Amino acid sequence: MLKVEGLSYSYGDFGIEEINLEVGRGELVVIIGPNGAGKSTLLKVIYGLLKPLKGRVTVNGKDVHSLSPGERAKLLGYVPQNHVPTFPFKTRDFVLLGVTPELGTFGSPRREHFERAEKLLKLFGLESYGDKPYTSLSGGQMRLLLLARALMTSPEYLLLDEPTSELDLRNSLLVMQTVKRLTRKGVGALAVLHDPNLAYPFADRVALMSGGKIIAVGKPDDVLKEKLLSEVYGIELKIIECNGERFLRGVV
């Protein structure tokens, strides 16, 4: 179990306050909310990139922030919202960087690591780019590559910050279907999504954030309510049902 208890962080007038959330193995929890709600900050604090003012994060009872990078990598895989390339690694080598926390600074990838990297590149349709600089990839391809890198250590939980950002419809569905398939195999996932409509078919539970706080948590049908979302997003929203599916649309 991934447990977030009383987590708070502040930077000037911005931050998160008293966040409590649980993610179980085999569960996909989606975080939604307007820009500036604190969604990305929450993931960074959970992963340990930002130090909380108070509260704690545990996985299977272990305090995440007290673990070594190698220990943490076996429990948590993190896909950031933004990535700024610093060196034109080959695409395959960039994926292999995902095992660096496990091997240490001077460790070398083993045969099984290379084989896993190839499988992940193929999974996301990037196998033809293996020997090309990863800096030549499009923004959407970069999103897929970041997910591949995070999966290199076979983490128990995934933290995904806008994993479908810059992706076309096909690749957005590919990413979400892949994450959902992983949860069916026992991986837990906590994902920040820009589009609440993706929560309907994929999320087991939804956490709605506003003003640095979680204001509602529950099954998609219990949280994705017209009145609540209209208030949070500051725009009139309507739920449309078609062929058994539900969609959110803004009222023009």
XYZ file of C-alpha atoms in Angstrom:
252
model
C 0.000 0.000 0.000
C 1.167 3.509 -0.903
C 0.005 5.816 1.885
C 0.173 9.602 2.006
C -0.539 10.933 5.476
C -0.970 14.602 6.414
C 1.401 15.722 3.651
C 2.065 19.467 3.429
C 4.496 21.549 1.387
C 4.772 25.276 0.842
C 6.747 27.562 -1.413
C 5.709 31.161 -0.879
C 1.956 31.346 -1.367
C 1.864 28.037 -3.235
C 1.770 24.505 -1.888
C -0.277 21.539 -0.743
C -1.972 21.120 2.605
C -2.826 18.074 4.726
C -3.012 15.573 1.882
C -4.238 12.105 2.808
C -4.447 9.472 0.090
C -3.988 5.736 -0.381
C -3.196 3.718 -3.501
C -3.401 -0.050 -3.417
C -1.591 -2.612 -5.535
C -3.489 -3.152 -8.764
C -5.259 0.195 -8.484
C -5.177 3.272 -10.723
C -5.975 6.494 -8.896
C -6.290 9.578 -11.099
C -5.737 13.113 -9.781
C -7.585 15.890 -11.589
C -8.054 19.594 -10.939
C -7.450 23.017 -12.466
C -4.035 24.478 -13.184
C -2.271 25.513 -9.997
C -4.209 23.072 -7.815
C -0.975 21.439 -6.626
C -1.237 18.157 -8.548
C 2.336 18.053 -9.885
C 3.728 19.357 -6.597
C 2.000 16.514 -4.770
C 3.682 13.893 -6.969
C 7.092 15.531 -6.502
C 6.697 15.521 -2.727
C 5.515 11.912 -2.730
C 8.526 10.829 -4.787
C 10.938 12.819 -2.638
C 11.983 15.512 -5.123
C 10.559 18.089 -2.710
C 10.847 17.843 1.063
C 7.514 18.022 2.886
C 6.967 20.449 5.733
C 5.069 17.743 7.559
C 3.449 14.396 6.987
C 4.927 11.267 5.509
C 4.777 8.872 2.581
C 5.084 5.119 3.059
C 5.094 2.099 0.770
C 4.412 -1.192 2.519
C 5.144 0.613 5.775
C 8.544 1.931 4.632
C 9.166 5.675 4.795
C 9.889 6.621 1.167
C 11.910 9.703 2.080
C 14.363 7.688 4.186
C 15.138 5.110 1.478
C 18.240 5.029 -0.711
C 17.737 5.809 -4.431
C 18.087 2.113 -5.264
C 15.535 1.048 -2.670
C 13.107 3.757 -3.756
C 13.450 2.840 -7.454
C 12.217 -0.690 -6.715
C 9.094 0.733 -5.102
C 8.330 3.891 -7.094
C 8.700 4.801 -10.751
C 8.270 8.487 -11.596
C 7.360 10.048 -14.952
C 7.787 13.848 -14.778
C 5.608 16.338 -16.586
C 8.607 18.067 -18.141
C 12.013 16.844 -19.239
C 14.866 19.018 -20.484
C 17.464 16.974 -22.427
C 21.018 17.567 -21.228
C 22.917 15.181 -23.505
C 22.001 13.453 -26.817
C 21.970 9.895 -25.466
C 20.928 7.146 -27.821
C 17.267 6.383 -27.220
C 18.111 2.867 -25.977
C 20.734 4.219 -23.578
C 18.274 6.750 -22.187
C 15.857 3.955 -21.307
C 18.723 2.053 -19.668
C 19.323 5.052 -17.399
C 16.230 3.881 -15.578
C 18.291 1.220 -13.792
C 20.963 3.684 -12.605
C 19.481 4.007 -9.080
C 19.560 0.221 -8.785
C 23.107 -0.258 -10.136
C 24.739 2.809 -8.637
C 26.858 5.430 -10.369
C 29.568 3.045 -11.561
C 27.464 -0.050 -12.176
C 26.950 -1.418 -15.692
C 23.669 -2.702 -17.162
C 23.469 -6.461 -17.550
C 22.051 -8.547 -20.372
C 18.600 -8.671 -18.806
C 18.540 -4.882 -18.637
C 19.280 -4.561 -22.362
C 16.606 -7.132 -23.142
C 14.060 -5.292 -21.008
C 14.925 -1.974 -22.652
C 14.335 -3.493 -26.101
C 10.967 -4.889 -25.017
C 9.888 -1.505 -23.683
C 10.992 0.309 -26.834
C 8.977 -2.161 -28.890
C 5.965 -1.816 -26.595
C 5.786 1.898 -27.300
C 6.676 1.676 -30.974
C 10.105 3.239 -30.520
C 12.330 0.293 -31.467
C 13.400 1.940 -34.742
C 14.777 4.901 -32.759
C 17.028 2.797 -30.503
C 20.307 3.985 -32.034
C 19.150 7.547 -32.696
C 19.654 10.479 -30.300
C 16.653 10.702 -28.026
C 16.793 14.466 -28.469
C 15.455 13.903 -32.004
C 12.146 12.507 -30.714
C 8.930 14.469 -30.835
C 7.288 15.706 -27.648
C 4.800 12.850 -27.751
C 7.493 10.234 -28.323
C 9.419 11.694 -25.398
C 6.418 11.062 -23.130
C 6.422 7.411 -24.159
C 10.168 7.181 -23.626
C 9.929 8.610 -20.118
C 7.365 5.967 -19.227
C 9.627 3.257 -20.650
C 12.511 4.516 -18.512
C 10.344 4.491 -15.381
C 9.377 0.869 -16.020
C 12.982 -0.368 -16.197
C 13.121 -1.226 -12.486
C 9.672 -2.912 -12.483
C 8.474 -0.644 -9.657
C 5.548 -1.614 -7.446
C 3.960 1.815 -7.956
C 4.019 4.377 -10.765
C 3.742 8.139 -10.271
C 2.675 9.674 -13.583
C 2.565 13.435 -14.084
C 0.501 14.215 -17.192
C 1.534 10.989 -19.000
C -0.687 11.800 -22.000
C 0.580 15.367 -22.438
C 1.463 16.148 -26.071
C 0.262 12.726 -27.233
C -2.200 12.205 -30.059
C -5.368 10.197 -29.462
C -3.809 6.855 -30.442
C -0.778 7.211 -28.173
C -2.837 8.672 -25.317
C -4.934 5.526 -25.349
C -1.789 3.380 -25.712
C -0.283 4.895 -22.562
C -3.475 4.602 -20.531
C -4.138 1.056 -21.747
C -0.552 0.108 -20.851
C -0.896 1.593 -17.369
C -4.216 -0.186 -16.894
C -2.686 -3.467 -18.057
C 0.117 -3.010 -15.522
C -2.402 -2.474 -12.721
C -4.087 -5.743 -13.660
C -0.710 -7.371 -13.035
C -0.519 -5.833 -9.559
C 1.221 -2.502 -10.133
C -0.322 0.479 -8.350
C -0.516 3.791 -10.212
C -1.149 7.406 -9.245
C -1.607 9.604 -12.305
C -2.210 13.313 -12.785
C -4.387 13.804 -15.861
C -5.250 17.028 -17.626
C -8.407 15.585 -19.199
C -11.018 14.331 -16.700
C -12.650 12.332 -19.497
C -9.764 9.842 -19.381
C -10.698 9.072 -15.786
C -14.046 7.535 -16.763
C -12.780 4.443 -18.633
C -9.504 3.919 -16.786
C -9.560 5.129 -13.157
C -10.533 2.944 -10.242
C -10.782 6.062 -8.106
C -10.501 9.810 -8.719
C -9.015 12.455 -6.415
C -10.151 16.016 -7.158
C -7.739 18.782 -6.104
C -8.284 22.510 -5.732
C -6.271 25.135 -3.875
C -3.633 22.653 -2.719
C -6.163 20.315 -1.111
C -7.949 17.128 -2.055
C -11.630 18.018 -1.864
C -13.129 14.736 -3.051
C -12.012 11.120 -3.485
C -14.043 8.231 -4.778
C -15.155 6.223 -7.767
C -15.346 8.224 -11.022
C -19.145 8.391 -11.005
C -19.103 9.682 -7.426
C -16.537 12.466 -8.008
C -17.145 13.529 -11.594
C -20.337 15.444 -10.865
C -21.506 18.399 -12.952
C -22.020 20.823 -10.052
C -18.783 19.993 -8.224
C -16.585 20.128 -11.330
C -18.244 23.309 -12.589
C -17.436 24.991 -9.278
C -13.828 23.756 -9.218
C -12.996 24.535 -12.854
C -14.981 27.784 -12.945
C -16.921 26.826 -16.066
C -20.302 25.243 -16.617
C -19.872 21.557 -17.413
C -22.368 18.946 -18.504
C -22.133 15.158 -18.471
C -23.187 13.562 -21.750
C -24.049 9.875 -21.945
C -23.713 7.983 -25.230
C -23.789 4.214 -25.761
C -23.200 3.618 -22.087
C -20.180 5.950 -21.947
C -20.005 9.283 -20.094
C -18.239 12.442 -21.231
C -17.706 15.901 -19.786
C -18.343 18.862 -22.066
C -18.189 22.577 -21.449
C -21.350 24.550 -22.097
C -20.726 27.114 -24.859
